[in-house]
mmCIF file of C-alpha atoms in Angstrom:
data_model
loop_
_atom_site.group_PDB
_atom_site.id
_atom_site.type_symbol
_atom_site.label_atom_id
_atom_site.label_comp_id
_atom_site.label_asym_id
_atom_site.label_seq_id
_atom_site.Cartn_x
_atom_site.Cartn_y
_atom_site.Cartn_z
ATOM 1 C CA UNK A 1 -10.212 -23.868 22.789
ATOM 2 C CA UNK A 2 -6.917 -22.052 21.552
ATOM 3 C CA UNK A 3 -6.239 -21.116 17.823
ATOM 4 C CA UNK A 4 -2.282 -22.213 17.567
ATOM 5 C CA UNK A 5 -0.090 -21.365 14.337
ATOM 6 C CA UNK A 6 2.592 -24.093 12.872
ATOM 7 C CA UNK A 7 5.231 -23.117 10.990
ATOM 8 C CA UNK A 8 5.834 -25.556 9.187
ATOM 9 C CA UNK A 9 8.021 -26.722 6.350
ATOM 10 C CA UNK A 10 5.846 -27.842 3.440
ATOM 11 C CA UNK A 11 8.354 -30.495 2.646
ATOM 12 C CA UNK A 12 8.695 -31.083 5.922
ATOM 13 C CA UNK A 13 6.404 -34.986 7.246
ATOM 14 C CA UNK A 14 3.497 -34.043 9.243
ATOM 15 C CA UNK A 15 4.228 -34.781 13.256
ATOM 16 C CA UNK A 16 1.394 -36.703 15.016
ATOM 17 C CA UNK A 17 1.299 -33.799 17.854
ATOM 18 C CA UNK A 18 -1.001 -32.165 15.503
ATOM 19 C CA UNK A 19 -3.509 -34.836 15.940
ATOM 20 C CA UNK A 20 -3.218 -34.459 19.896
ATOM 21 C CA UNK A 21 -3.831 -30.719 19.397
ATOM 22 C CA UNK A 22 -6.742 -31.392 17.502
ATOM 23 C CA UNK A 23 -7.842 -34.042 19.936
ATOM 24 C CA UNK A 24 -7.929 -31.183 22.687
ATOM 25 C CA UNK A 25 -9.957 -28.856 21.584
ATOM 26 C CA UNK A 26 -7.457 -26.385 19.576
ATOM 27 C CA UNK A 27 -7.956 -25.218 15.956
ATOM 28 C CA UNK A 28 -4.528 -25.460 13.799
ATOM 29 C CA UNK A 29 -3.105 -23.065 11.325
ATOM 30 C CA UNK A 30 -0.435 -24.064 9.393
ATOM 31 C CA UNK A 31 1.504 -21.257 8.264
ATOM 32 C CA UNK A 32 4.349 -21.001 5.778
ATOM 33 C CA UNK A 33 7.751 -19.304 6.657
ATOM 34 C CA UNK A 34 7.683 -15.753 6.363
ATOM 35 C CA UNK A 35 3.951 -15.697 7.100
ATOM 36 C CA UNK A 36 4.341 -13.099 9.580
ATOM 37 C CA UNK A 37 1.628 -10.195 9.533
ATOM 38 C CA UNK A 38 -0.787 -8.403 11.648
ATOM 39 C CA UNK A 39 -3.974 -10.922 10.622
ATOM 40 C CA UNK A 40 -2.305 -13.343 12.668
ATOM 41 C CA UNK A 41 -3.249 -11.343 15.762
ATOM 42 C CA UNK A 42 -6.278 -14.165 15.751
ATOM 43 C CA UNK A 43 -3.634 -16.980 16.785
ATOM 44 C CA UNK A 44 -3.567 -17.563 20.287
ATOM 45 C CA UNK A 45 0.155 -19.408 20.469
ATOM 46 C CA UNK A 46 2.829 -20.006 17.594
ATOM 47 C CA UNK A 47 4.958 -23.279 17.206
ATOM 48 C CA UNK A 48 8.198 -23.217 14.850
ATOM 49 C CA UNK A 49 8.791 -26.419 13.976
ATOM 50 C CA UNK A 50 12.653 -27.034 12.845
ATOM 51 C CA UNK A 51 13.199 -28.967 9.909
ATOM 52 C CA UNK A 52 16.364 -30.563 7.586
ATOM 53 C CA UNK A 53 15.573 -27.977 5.255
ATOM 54 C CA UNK A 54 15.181 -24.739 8.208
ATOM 55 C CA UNK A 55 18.448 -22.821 8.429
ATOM 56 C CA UNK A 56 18.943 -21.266 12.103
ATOM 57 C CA UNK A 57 18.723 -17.535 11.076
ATOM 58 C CA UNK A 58 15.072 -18.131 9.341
ATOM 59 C CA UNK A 59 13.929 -19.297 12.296
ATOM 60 C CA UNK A 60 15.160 -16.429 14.340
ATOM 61 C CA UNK A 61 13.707 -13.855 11.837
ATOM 62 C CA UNK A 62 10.583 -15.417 12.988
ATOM 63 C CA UNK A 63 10.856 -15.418 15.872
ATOM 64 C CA UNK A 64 11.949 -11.543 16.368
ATOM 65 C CA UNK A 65 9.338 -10.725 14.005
ATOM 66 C CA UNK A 66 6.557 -12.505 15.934
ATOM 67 C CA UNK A 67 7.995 -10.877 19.206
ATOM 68 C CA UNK A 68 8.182 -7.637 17.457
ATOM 69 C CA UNK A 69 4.392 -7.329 16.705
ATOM 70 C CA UNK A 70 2.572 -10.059 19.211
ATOM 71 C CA UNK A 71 2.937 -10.773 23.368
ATOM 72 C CA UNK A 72 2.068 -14.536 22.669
ATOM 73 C CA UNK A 73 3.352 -17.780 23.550
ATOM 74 C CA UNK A 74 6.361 -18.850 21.283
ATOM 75 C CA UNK A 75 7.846 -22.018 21.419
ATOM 76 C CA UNK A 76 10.718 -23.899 19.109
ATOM 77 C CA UNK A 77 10.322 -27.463 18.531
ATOM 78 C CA UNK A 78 13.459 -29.275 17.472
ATOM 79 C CA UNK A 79 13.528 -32.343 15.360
ATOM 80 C CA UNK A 80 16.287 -33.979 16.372
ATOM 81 C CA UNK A 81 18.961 -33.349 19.912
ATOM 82 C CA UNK A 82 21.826 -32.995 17.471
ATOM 83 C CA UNK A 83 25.084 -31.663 19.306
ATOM 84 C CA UNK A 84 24.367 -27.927 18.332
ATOM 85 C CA UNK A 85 20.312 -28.561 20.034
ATOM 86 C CA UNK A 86 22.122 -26.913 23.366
ATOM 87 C CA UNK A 87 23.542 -23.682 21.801
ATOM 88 C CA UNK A 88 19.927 -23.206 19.539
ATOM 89 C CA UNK A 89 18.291 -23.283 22.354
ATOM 90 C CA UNK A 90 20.205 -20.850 24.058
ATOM 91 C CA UNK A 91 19.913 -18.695 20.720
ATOM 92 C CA UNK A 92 16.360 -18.740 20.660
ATOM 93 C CA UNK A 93 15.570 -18.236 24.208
ATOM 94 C CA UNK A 94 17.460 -14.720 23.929
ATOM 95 C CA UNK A 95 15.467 -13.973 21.001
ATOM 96 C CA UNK A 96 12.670 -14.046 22.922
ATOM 97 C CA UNK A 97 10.960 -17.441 22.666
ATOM 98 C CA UNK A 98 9.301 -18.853 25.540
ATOM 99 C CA UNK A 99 10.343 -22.396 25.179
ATOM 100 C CA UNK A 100 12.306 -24.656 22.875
ATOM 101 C CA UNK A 101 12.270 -27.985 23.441
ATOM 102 C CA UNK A 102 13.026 -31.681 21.375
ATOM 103 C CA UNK A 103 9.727 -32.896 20.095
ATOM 104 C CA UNK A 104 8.609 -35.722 22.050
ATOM 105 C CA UNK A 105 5.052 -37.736 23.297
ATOM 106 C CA UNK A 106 4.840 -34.989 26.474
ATOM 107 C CA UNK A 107 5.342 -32.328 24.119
ATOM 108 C CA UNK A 108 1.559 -31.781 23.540
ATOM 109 C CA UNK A 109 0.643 -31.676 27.650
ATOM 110 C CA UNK A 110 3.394 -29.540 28.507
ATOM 111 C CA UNK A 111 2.709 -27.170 25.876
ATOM 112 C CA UNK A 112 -1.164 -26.876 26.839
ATOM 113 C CA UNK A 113 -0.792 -26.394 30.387
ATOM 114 C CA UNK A 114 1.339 -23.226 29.766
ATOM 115 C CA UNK A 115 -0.909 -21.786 27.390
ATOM 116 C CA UNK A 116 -3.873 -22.315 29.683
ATOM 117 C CA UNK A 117 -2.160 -20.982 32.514
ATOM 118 C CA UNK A 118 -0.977 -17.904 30.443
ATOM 119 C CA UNK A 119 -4.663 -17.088 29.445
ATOM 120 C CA UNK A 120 -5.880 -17.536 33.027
ATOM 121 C CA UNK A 121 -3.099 -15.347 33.980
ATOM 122 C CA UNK A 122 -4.192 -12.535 32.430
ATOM 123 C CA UNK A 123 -7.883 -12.439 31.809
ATOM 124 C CA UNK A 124 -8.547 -11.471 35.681
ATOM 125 C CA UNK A 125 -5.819 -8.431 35.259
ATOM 126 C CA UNK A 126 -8.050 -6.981 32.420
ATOM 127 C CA UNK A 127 -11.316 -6.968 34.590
ATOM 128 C CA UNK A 128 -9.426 -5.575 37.409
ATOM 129 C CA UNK A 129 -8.162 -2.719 35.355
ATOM 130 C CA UNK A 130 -11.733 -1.926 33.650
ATOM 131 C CA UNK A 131 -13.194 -1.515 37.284
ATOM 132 C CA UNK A 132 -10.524 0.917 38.270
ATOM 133 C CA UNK A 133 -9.954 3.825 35.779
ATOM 134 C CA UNK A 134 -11.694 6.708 34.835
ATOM 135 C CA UNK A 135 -12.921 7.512 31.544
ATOM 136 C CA UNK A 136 -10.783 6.077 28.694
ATOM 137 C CA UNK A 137 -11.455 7.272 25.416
ATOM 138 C CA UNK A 138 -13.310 10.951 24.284
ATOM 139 C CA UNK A 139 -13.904 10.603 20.407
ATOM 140 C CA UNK A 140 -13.278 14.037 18.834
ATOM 141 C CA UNK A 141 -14.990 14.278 15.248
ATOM 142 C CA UNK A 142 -14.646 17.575 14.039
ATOM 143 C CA UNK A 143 -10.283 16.882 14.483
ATOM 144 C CA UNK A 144 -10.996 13.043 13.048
ATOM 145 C CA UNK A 145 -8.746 12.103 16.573
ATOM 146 C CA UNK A 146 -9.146 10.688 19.680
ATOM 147 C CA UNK A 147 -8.379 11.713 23.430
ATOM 148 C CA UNK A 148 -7.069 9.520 25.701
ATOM 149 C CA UNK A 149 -8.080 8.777 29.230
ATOM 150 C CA UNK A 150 -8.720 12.983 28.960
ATOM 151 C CA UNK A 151 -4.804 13.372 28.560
ATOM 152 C CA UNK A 152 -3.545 12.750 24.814
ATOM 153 C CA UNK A 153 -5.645 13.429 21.881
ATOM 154 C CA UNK A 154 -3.951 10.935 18.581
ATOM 155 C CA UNK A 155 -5.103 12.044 15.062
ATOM 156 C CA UNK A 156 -6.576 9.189 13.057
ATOM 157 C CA UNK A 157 -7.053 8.609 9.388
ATOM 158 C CA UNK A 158 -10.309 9.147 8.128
ATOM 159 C CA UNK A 159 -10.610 5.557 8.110
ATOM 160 C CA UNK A 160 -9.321 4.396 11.448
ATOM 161 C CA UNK A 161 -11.687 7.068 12.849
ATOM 162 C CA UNK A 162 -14.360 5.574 10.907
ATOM 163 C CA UNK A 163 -13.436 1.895 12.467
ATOM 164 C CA UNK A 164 -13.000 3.071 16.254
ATOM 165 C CA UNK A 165 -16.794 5.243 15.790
ATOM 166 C CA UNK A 166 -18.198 1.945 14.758
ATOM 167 C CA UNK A 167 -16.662 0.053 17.564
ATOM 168 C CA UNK A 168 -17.103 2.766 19.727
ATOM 169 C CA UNK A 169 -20.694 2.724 18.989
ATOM 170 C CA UNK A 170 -21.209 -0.944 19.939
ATOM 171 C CA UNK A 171 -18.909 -1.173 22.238
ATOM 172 C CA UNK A 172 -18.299 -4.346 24.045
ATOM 173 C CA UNK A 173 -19.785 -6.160 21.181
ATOM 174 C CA UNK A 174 -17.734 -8.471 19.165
ATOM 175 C CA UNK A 175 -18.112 -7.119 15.432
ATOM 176 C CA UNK A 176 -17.071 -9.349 12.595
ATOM 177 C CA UNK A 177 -14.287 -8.549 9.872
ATOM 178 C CA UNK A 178 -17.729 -8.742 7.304
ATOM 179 C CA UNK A 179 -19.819 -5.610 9.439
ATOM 180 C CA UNK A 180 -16.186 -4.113 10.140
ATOM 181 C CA UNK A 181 -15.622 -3.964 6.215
ATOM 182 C CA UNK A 182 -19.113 -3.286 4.873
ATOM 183 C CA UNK A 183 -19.134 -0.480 7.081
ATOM 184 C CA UNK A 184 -16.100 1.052 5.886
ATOM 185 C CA UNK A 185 -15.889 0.114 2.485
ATOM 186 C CA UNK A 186 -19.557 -0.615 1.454
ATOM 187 C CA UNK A 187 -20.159 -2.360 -1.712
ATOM 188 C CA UNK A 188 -16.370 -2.438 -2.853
ATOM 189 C CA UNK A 189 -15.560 -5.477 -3.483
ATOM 190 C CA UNK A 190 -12.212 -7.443 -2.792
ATOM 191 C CA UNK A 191 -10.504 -10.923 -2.074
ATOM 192 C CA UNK A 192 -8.777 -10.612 1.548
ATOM 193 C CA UNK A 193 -11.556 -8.428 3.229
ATOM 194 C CA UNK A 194 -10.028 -9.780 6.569
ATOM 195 C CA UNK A 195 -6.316 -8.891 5.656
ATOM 196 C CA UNK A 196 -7.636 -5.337 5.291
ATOM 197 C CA UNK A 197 -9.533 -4.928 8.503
ATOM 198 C CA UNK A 198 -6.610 -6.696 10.396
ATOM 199 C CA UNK A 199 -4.398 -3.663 8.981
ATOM 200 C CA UNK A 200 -6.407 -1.149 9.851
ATOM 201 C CA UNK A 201 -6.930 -2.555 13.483
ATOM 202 C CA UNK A 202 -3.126 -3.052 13.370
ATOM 203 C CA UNK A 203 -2.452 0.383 12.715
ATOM 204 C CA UNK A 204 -4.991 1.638 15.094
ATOM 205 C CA UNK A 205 -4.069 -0.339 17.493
ATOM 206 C CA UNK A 206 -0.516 1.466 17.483
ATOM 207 C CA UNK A 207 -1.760 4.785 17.806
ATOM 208 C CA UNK A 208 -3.948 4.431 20.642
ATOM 209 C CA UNK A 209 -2.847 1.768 22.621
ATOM 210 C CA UNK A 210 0.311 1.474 25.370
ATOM 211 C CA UNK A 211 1.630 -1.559 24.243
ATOM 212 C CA UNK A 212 -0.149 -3.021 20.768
ATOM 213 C CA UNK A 213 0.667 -6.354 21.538
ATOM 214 C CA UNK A 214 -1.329 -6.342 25.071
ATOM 215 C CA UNK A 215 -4.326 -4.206 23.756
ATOM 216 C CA UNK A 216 -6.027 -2.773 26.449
ATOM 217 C CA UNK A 217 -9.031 -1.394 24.360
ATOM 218 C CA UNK A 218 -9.475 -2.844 20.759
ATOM 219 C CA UNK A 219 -9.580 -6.659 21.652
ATOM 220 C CA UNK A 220 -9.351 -9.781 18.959
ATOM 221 C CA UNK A 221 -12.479 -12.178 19.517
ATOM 222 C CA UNK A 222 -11.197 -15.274 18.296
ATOM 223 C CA UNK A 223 -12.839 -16.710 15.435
ATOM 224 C CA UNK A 224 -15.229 -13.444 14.399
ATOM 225 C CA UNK A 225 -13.580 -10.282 15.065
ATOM 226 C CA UNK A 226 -12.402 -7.272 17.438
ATOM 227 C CA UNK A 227 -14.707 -5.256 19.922
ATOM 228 C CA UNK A 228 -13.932 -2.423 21.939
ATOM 229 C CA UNK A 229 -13.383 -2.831 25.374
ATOM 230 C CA UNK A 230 -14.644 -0.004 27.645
ATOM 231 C CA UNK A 231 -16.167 0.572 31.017
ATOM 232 C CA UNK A 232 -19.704 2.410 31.960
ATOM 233 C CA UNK A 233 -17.278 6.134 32.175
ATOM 234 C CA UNK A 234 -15.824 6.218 29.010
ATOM 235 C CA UNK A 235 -17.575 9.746 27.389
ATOM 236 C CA UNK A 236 -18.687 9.849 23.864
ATOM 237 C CA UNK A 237 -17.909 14.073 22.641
ATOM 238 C CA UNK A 238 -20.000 15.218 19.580
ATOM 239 C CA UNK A 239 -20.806 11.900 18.586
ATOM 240 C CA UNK A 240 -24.053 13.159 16.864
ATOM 241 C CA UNK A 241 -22.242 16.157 14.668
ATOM 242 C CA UNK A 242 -22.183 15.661 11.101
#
């Protein structure tokens, strides 16, 4: 259903919530501190699990960090209600987390129904908007840059242009991180093929969209890997050029 990151402590005992998650539907990543990078763009919802060896100002890096470059669901889950639990909370909620709570059996429910209710949320807003605008993107070869919605043209790298042609050209098709690569970097071989397209769609995704973390064109399809959102008016300039 949902792909949701742990941090986690390695030394830290696994909780049985994880089970429940699992029991749902949702696919777990377990991610050590510091983990924090555009590839995790594919996780759907992050949990920061506190732990006896988790000082309070590595767990707010992560959480400004994860703020900083993704708009999805945060929550802090505390081991234990200690007598400082009231003024963490407090910390972390300014920081921008969406919840911290003390771990406990309703944990899993409570933490589900937002997430499903946050996805529901927005999914209808998106097909609104694609029925409403004009055209969104004019690809402009000859400058290697790209005009948007007719207003701003953004210059591109050779090889973000060469990413946004290809998902330009099969638009509303999810492409995988293997045809994204290939396609860019042929026959070159290397170990994190999907670190590299997740940078590339990172950076692109800063040029050309509003707000990165709500992309309005280059969308992540959980699982595979990013297509390009557009409606039937988007124009396509000297697309056949050399």
């Amino acid at each position: 259903m949902y792909t949701i990151g742990i941090f986690r402590d390695s030394s830290q005992p696994v909780l049985d919530y994880t089970k429940e998650l699992v029991s749902l539907g949702h696919e777990i990543t377990i991610l050590q501190v510091g983990d924090v990078g555009s590839e995790l763009a594919n996780v759907d919802a992050f949990i920061i699990e506190e732990s006896t060896m988790s000082e309070l100002s590595t767990i707010c890096k992560n959480i400004l960090e994860l703020r900083t470059r993704l708009n999805k669901l945060i929550w802090v889950l505390l081991i234990e209600n200690d007598n400082e639990a009231k003024t963490k909370k407090k910390i972390y909620l300014q920081l921008g987390a969406d919840g911290v709570s003390v771990y406990e059996d309703e944990f899993v429910l409570q933490f589900s129904n937002i997430l499903k209710r946050i996805e529901n949320k927005e999914e209808p807003n998106v097909l609104q908007t694609r029925s409403t605008v004009g055209p969104l993107l004019e690809l402009l070869p000859e400058n290697l840059s790209v005009l948007i919605e007719g207003k701003v043209e953004i210059s591109l790298t050779k090889l973000e242009f060469k990413v946004l042609e290809l998902l330009h050209n099969k638009h509303d098709k999810a492409l995988t991180y293997e045809e994204i690569y290939q396609h860019i970097w042929e026959n070159e071989t290397a170990e994190k093929k999907e670190y590299r397209v997740s940078n590339i769609i990172f950076h692109l995704r800063g040029k050309i969209e509003e707000d990165p973390t709500t992309p309005k064109f280059i969308k992540t399809v959980r699982t595979i890997g990013y297509k390009l959102a557009l409606n039937t008016q988007v124009n396509n300039v000297g697309m056949n050029k050399a």
